[in-house]
DNA sequence: CCTACCGATCGGTAGG
DNA sequence: CCTACCGATCGGTAGG
């Protein structure tokens, strides 16, 4: 990898990590510079601005999540199996990008317009996909009849904290994690 | 209520709300002052510092949550019923203090020492109570045998986002919310 | 990639 | 409760 690209990646990875640990607002460009080991001014040879780094993280992750939708739809199976597969892929994205996932979940509100609106739109699309799956499961009598938005929220909140739990060398690997989540969640909402 | 107390409460409520909406770091004392309708300097006749307001919120909420433990233990029932009651009370605290709950969940990391350590200790005690309940349920064969820390995390993450969902005039009241959460969660972890 | 520097804003204080 | 102000720090730029 060229030296310049490597340095840029170093800066972005420091930013990701600090944004996650301290939050976007509490992280200064000086923090990032000193983590990387260069002067603040030098950062700007590689990146455009503090917010541009936040944008990159949020939108890259949004795309990774949205890419799950066509993969799952392509399966053409029942809502239960589709949901299972969607959870499996979602967990894979989170566990393989823990820092970025934390920033995606918590720091998007610091985006400025028009990025903020664009981000919310993408997130709504993603959530809508799960709501539809849940609604279809309810209509087919597979799931209990609960307000889909509520069930969707329970699912997402159970899943979106995994970046905090997951450790690459921990007791559970991504596959075991999604199995357990799927087991608890699907048994929880299953009719009978 | 005396005028002075009323003004203080006004300041604290503005702070709670802004800390929740924008985050602690992104909220300035000038934001709080202008929401209340006074000058920044005047804030300091009522409060000690920006962090003192964060401390007040975090520790007041920690105490409200910890107060649930003796109430539940006093019941002397099976883990399943104790867990159900704990969830009911936890949801009540969150739904009746939505702003403070959001701050409690997300902004505690901006506490300085020794408050930060004290806060973490209280939170660990609270989480430990739920882990014990879950472990006892597993030992009695009532719950599936899953790593209790993981189950505890799923439970808390499902519950701690409720401040975002709950609207005082929304479709579900606190009692319905805890019924659904309990239903999904306990069926999810129940043995058969 | 650094030195030197910018205007803006930060939390907070003195003094009345 | 306000006017006036403090030193520190912010994101970012000019110029080499």
XYZ file of C-alpha atoms (C1' of nucleotides) in Angstrom:
416
model
C 0.000 0.000 0.000
C 1.371 3.458 -0.914
C 2.672 5.486 2.042
C 0.126 8.255 1.478
C -2.848 5.878 1.485
C -1.510 4.147 4.571
C -1.256 7.443 6.431
C -4.781 8.381 5.410
C -6.056 5.040 6.664
C -4.159 5.581 9.905
C -5.894 8.949 10.383
C -9.325 7.530 9.628
C -8.853 4.619 11.958
C -7.725 6.929 14.765
C -10.780 9.105 14.136
C -13.161 6.123 14.155
C -11.728 4.910 17.417
C -11.798 8.304 19.156
C -15.272 9.142 17.851
C -16.429 5.879 19.338
C -14.655 6.179 22.693
C -15.228 9.886 23.424
C -17.963 10.830 20.999
C -17.633 13.062 17.935
C -18.046 16.391 19.711
C -15.632 15.595 22.501
C -12.939 14.522 20.029
C -10.688 17.319 18.771
C -8.566 17.364 15.664
C -5.627 17.752 18.056
C -6.597 14.433 19.693
C -6.580 12.735 16.315
C -3.292 14.348 15.253
C -1.478 13.337 18.434
C -2.789 9.768 18.187
C -1.390 9.557 14.676
C 1.787 11.334 15.701
C 1.699 14.391 13.411
C 0.694 18.068 13.710
C -2.934 19.168 13.355
C -2.259 21.105 10.175
C -0.830 18.007 8.526
C -4.123 16.158 8.880
C -5.593 18.412 6.228
C -3.285 17.037 3.576
C -5.204 13.786 3.845
C -8.725 14.664 4.867
C -11.089 17.548 4.132
C -12.575 18.275 7.533
C -13.627 16.741 10.810
C -17.173 16.269 9.596
C -16.087 14.649 6.349
C -14.639 11.811 8.404
C -17.923 11.403 10.269
C -19.803 11.411 6.965
C -17.559 8.753 5.537
C -18.133 6.465 8.491
C -21.898 6.951 8.641
C -22.572 6.546 4.940
C -20.161 3.678 4.390
C -21.907 1.769 7.162
C -25.368 2.721 5.901
C -24.446 1.225 2.533
C -23.140 -1.955 4.111
C -26.413 -2.407 5.962
C -28.589 -1.546 2.980
C -26.681 -4.042 0.860
C -28.196 -6.766 3.049
C -31.689 -6.131 1.696
C -31.285 -7.455 -1.894
C -29.299 -10.425 -0.621
C -32.141 -11.432 1.669
C -34.944 -10.675 -0.775
C -33.232 -12.854 -3.332
C -33.729 -15.863 -1.060
C -37.480 -15.903 -1.718
C -38.166 -17.726 1.514
C -40.635 -17.233 4.334
C -40.375 -14.129 6.553
C -38.950 -16.199 9.367
C -36.021 -17.478 7.322
C -35.485 -14.092 5.696
C -35.368 -12.437 9.107
C -32.920 -15.038 10.335
C -30.612 -14.427 7.385
C -30.909 -10.633 7.706
C -29.926 -10.834 11.377
C -27.012 -13.089 10.521
C -25.667 -10.624 7.965
C -26.343 -7.602 10.177
C -24.381 -9.186 13.021
C -21.536 -9.947 10.621
C -21.336 -6.301 9.543
C -21.358 -5.074 13.151
C -18.799 -7.526 14.478
C -16.420 -6.883 11.595
C -16.723 -3.081 11.983
C -17.183 -2.462 15.691
C -15.863 1.107 15.896
C -17.728 2.249 12.824
C -20.918 0.589 14.041
C -20.747 2.449 17.334
C -20.273 5.737 15.470
C -23.069 4.840 13.048
C -25.478 4.191 15.906
C -24.601 7.125 18.168
C -22.904 9.942 16.287
C -24.992 10.453 13.147
C -26.890 13.265 14.864
C -23.825 15.472 14.493
C -24.066 15.375 10.708
C -25.010 18.710 9.147
C -27.609 19.164 6.446
C -28.154 17.934 3.800
C -26.225 14.880 5.019
C -28.361 14.505 8.113
C -31.561 14.148 6.094
C -29.930 11.802 3.619
C -28.718 9.641 6.465
C -32.113 9.496 8.150
C -33.666 8.496 4.862
C -31.282 5.573 4.424
C -31.851 4.468 7.991
C -35.616 4.637 7.526
C -35.342 2.474 4.423
C -33.376 -0.098 6.317
C -35.748 -0.142 9.265
C -38.696 -0.283 6.866
C -37.329 -3.484 5.379
C -37.419 -5.172 8.796
C -40.853 -3.761 9.596
C -42.163 -5.216 6.351
C -40.668 -8.605 7.137
C -42.248 -8.544 10.578
C -45.617 -7.400 9.263
C -45.617 -10.153 6.646
C -44.799 -12.672 9.349
C -47.713 -11.412 11.389
C -50.106 -11.523 8.440
C -49.133 -15.126 7.782
C -49.859 -15.907 11.428
C -46.255 -16.875 12.093
C -45.606 -14.054 14.556
C -47.643 -12.639 17.393
C -49.711 -9.649 16.492
C -47.712 -6.796 17.965
C -47.253 -3.305 16.577
C -44.450 -3.944 14.038
C -42.619 -0.732 14.823
C -42.280 -1.822 18.410
C -41.003 -5.287 17.507
C -38.584 -3.773 14.993
C -37.249 -1.473 17.696
C -36.735 -4.342 20.131
C -34.844 -6.233 17.449
C -32.611 -3.318 16.490
C -31.847 -2.369 20.044
C -30.848 -5.961 20.818
C -28.605 -6.038 17.813
C -27.069 -2.598 17.778
C -25.278 -2.954 21.099
C -23.298 -5.927 19.912
C -20.310 -3.766 18.966
C -19.936 -3.246 22.705
C -20.185 -6.920 23.654
C -18.300 -8.537 20.837
C -14.603 -9.206 21.303
C -12.698 -10.921 18.457
C -11.225 -13.407 20.930
C -14.250 -13.554 23.230
C -16.425 -16.485 24.215
C -18.864 -16.150 21.341
C -18.071 -15.774 17.655
C -20.338 -13.830 15.262
C -22.095 -16.963 14.120
C -22.892 -18.045 17.684
C -24.043 -14.530 18.517
C -26.531 -14.369 15.672
C -27.757 -17.867 16.504
C -28.538 -16.837 20.073
C -30.116 -13.524 19.098
C -32.224 -15.244 16.462
C -33.209 -17.943 18.906
C -34.274 -15.505 21.642
C -35.948 -13.057 19.316
C -37.812 -15.450 17.026
C -38.996 -17.593 19.927
C -40.055 -14.395 21.650
C -42.281 -13.210 18.831
C -43.379 -16.579 17.451
C -47.095 -17.390 17.622
C -47.360 -20.171 20.232
C -42.819 26.863 44.648
C -40.371 29.687 45.432
C -39.245 31.675 42.392
C -35.610 30.727 42.888
C -36.327 26.995 43.030
C -38.537 27.290 39.979
C -35.800 28.965 37.991
C -33.306 26.314 39.048
C -35.681 23.590 37.933
C -36.143 25.426 34.640
C -32.378 25.436 34.079
C -32.022 21.767 34.950
C -34.866 20.767 32.699
C -33.392 22.748 29.791
C -30.025 21.075 30.403
C -31.568 17.582 30.519
C -33.362 18.186 27.283
C -30.358 19.664 25.453
C -27.968 16.997 26.783
C -30.351 14.423 25.408
C -30.961 16.033 22.021
C -27.435 17.219 21.178
C -25.279 15.315 23.639
C -23.404 16.729 26.624
C -20.293 17.854 24.750
C -22.183 19.543 21.944
C -24.346 21.507 24.384
C -22.882 24.841 25.509
C -23.779 26.823 28.591
C -24.864 29.534 26.141
C -27.374 27.097 24.615
C -28.815 26.416 28.046
C -28.904 30.095 28.993
C -30.704 31.140 25.827
C -33.254 28.324 26.202
C -34.018 29.570 29.697
C -33.952 33.198 28.556
C -31.133 34.596 30.714
C -27.428 35.413 30.324
C -24.770 32.715 30.726
C -23.302 34.318 33.832
C -26.682 34.189 35.549
C -26.791 30.411 35.319
C -24.060 30.239 37.941
C -26.310 31.726 40.602
C -28.305 28.501 40.430
C -25.900 25.773 39.458
C -22.229 25.035 40.156
C -20.945 23.947 36.766
C -21.885 22.199 33.565
C -20.636 18.866 34.857
C -22.518 19.191 38.133
C -25.744 19.078 36.126
C -24.610 15.926 34.331
C -23.657 14.364 37.666
C -27.027 15.163 39.146
C -28.848 13.505 36.274
C -26.654 10.391 36.171
C -26.649 9.719 39.902
C -30.293 10.531 40.480
C -31.210 8.021 37.806
C -28.744 5.431 39.105
C -30.442 5.654 42.492
C -33.884 5.276 40.986
C -32.789 2.116 39.199
C -30.971 0.679 42.209
C -34.050 1.283 44.361
C -35.775 -1.382 42.284
C -33.560 -4.154 43.680
C -34.852 -4.301 47.282
C -38.438 -3.955 46.063
C -38.034 -7.013 43.859
C -36.022 -9.078 46.329
C -38.698 -8.485 48.924
C -41.146 -10.401 46.751
C -39.445 -13.718 47.482
C -40.802 -15.257 44.322
C -39.266 -17.305 41.537
C -36.690 -15.697 39.223
C -39.234 -15.500 36.451
C -41.683 -13.436 38.477
C -38.921 -11.340 39.982
C -37.557 -10.580 36.522
C -41.023 -9.651 35.328
C -41.498 -7.233 38.212
C -38.022 -5.740 37.775
C -38.714 -5.075 34.107
C -42.056 -3.492 34.971
C -40.445 -1.088 37.433
C -37.494 -0.359 35.148
C -39.855 0.567 32.312
C -41.804 2.807 34.683
C -38.662 4.709 35.637
C -37.635 5.158 32.010
C -41.010 6.234 30.712
C -41.500 8.735 33.517
C -38.004 10.218 33.023
C -37.308 9.985 29.312
C -34.776 12.820 28.983
C -32.852 11.777 32.069
C -32.845 8.145 30.937
C -31.337 9.064 27.589
C -28.629 11.068 29.352
C -28.070 8.251 31.841
C -27.583 5.736 29.049
C -25.427 7.797 26.688
C -23.676 10.672 28.445
C -22.215 9.149 31.616
C -18.865 8.724 29.853
C -18.325 12.475 30.115
C -18.232 12.322 33.895
C -14.809 13.089 35.389
C -13.165 11.084 38.145
C -13.970 10.117 40.823
C -17.582 10.371 39.650
C -16.972 8.204 36.612
C -15.756 5.270 38.705
C -18.567 5.703 41.218
C -21.080 5.673 38.407
C -19.660 2.546 36.796
C -19.758 0.805 40.147
C -23.449 1.569 40.608
C -24.204 0.439 37.099
C -22.297 -2.798 37.627
C -24.295 -3.467 40.778
C -27.519 -2.977 38.907
C -26.496 -5.184 36.009
C -25.219 -7.783 38.458
C -28.659 -8.020 40.009
C -30.151 -8.988 36.653
C -27.332 -11.396 35.890
C -27.961 -13.145 39.200
C -31.667 -13.410 38.468
C -30.942 -14.886 35.061
C -28.336 -17.298 36.428
C -30.719 -18.527 39.116
C -33.383 -19.022 36.473
C -30.939 -21.078 34.452
C -29.883 -23.156 37.439
C -33.507 -23.944 38.185
C -33.924 -25.066 34.588
C -36.477 -22.337 33.884
C -34.331 -20.551 31.325
C -32.173 -21.771 28.485
C -28.557 -22.199 29.333
C -26.992 -19.145 27.723
C -24.092 -17.061 29.001
C -25.911 -14.797 31.496
C -23.934 -11.721 30.589
C -25.121 -12.017 27.026
C -28.746 -12.479 28.016
C -28.493 -9.556 30.436
C -27.137 -7.400 27.639
C -29.948 -8.330 25.285
C -32.449 -7.461 27.995
C -30.899 -4.094 28.824
C -30.480 -3.084 25.239
C -34.126 -3.906 24.545
C -35.206 -1.865 27.502
C -32.894 1.108 27.422
C -34.094 2.412 24.079
C -37.619 2.831 25.305
C -37.072 6.496 26.152
C -36.876 6.964 22.402
C -40.000 5.017 21.552
C -42.271 6.008 24.392
C -44.595 8.957 23.857
C -46.930 9.928 26.730
C -49.886 10.018 24.317
C -48.654 7.205 22.062
C -50.246 3.876 21.218
C -48.743 1.966 24.122
C -48.707 2.962 27.771
C -45.885 1.920 30.145
C -47.821 -1.069 31.407
C -48.477 -2.376 27.898
C -44.855 -1.778 26.988
C -43.512 -3.835 29.866
C -46.050 -6.568 29.154
C -44.836 -6.880 25.570
C -41.150 -6.716 26.471
C -41.635 -9.312 29.192
C -43.614 -11.495 26.842
C -41.023 -11.393 24.057
C -38.021 -11.673 26.353
C -39.207 -14.363 28.740
C -40.611 -16.500 25.925
C -37.324 -15.986 24.142
C -35.182 -17.314 26.957
C -37.632 -19.812 28.474
C -36.642 -23.479 28.401
C -39.121 -25.000 25.897
C 4.581 17.705 6.856
C 5.572 21.859 9.907
C 5.541 26.786 11.901
C 2.764 30.296 12.749
C -1.415 31.976 13.103
C -6.735 33.109 12.535
C -11.487 34.296 14.355
C -14.914 31.917 16.984
C -16.414 29.808 20.858
C -15.787 27.419 25.135
C -16.737 27.178 30.613
C -16.439 30.208 34.009
C -15.407 34.645 37.170
C -15.292 39.600 39.063
C -17.870 42.996 40.456
C -21.876 45.367 40.929
C -29.461 38.895 37.139
C -26.304 41.618 33.943
C -21.951 43.815 31.786
C -17.572 42.957 30.893
C -14.125 40.018 30.563
C -10.633 35.866 31.215
C -7.428 32.151 29.460
C -7.993 27.935 26.961
C -9.225 25.533 23.183
C -11.714 24.839 18.952
C -11.588 23.720 13.518
C -9.106 25.289 10.038
C -5.725 28.157 6.718
C -1.440 30.494 4.630
C 2.752 29.752 3.183
C 6.713 27.304 2.701
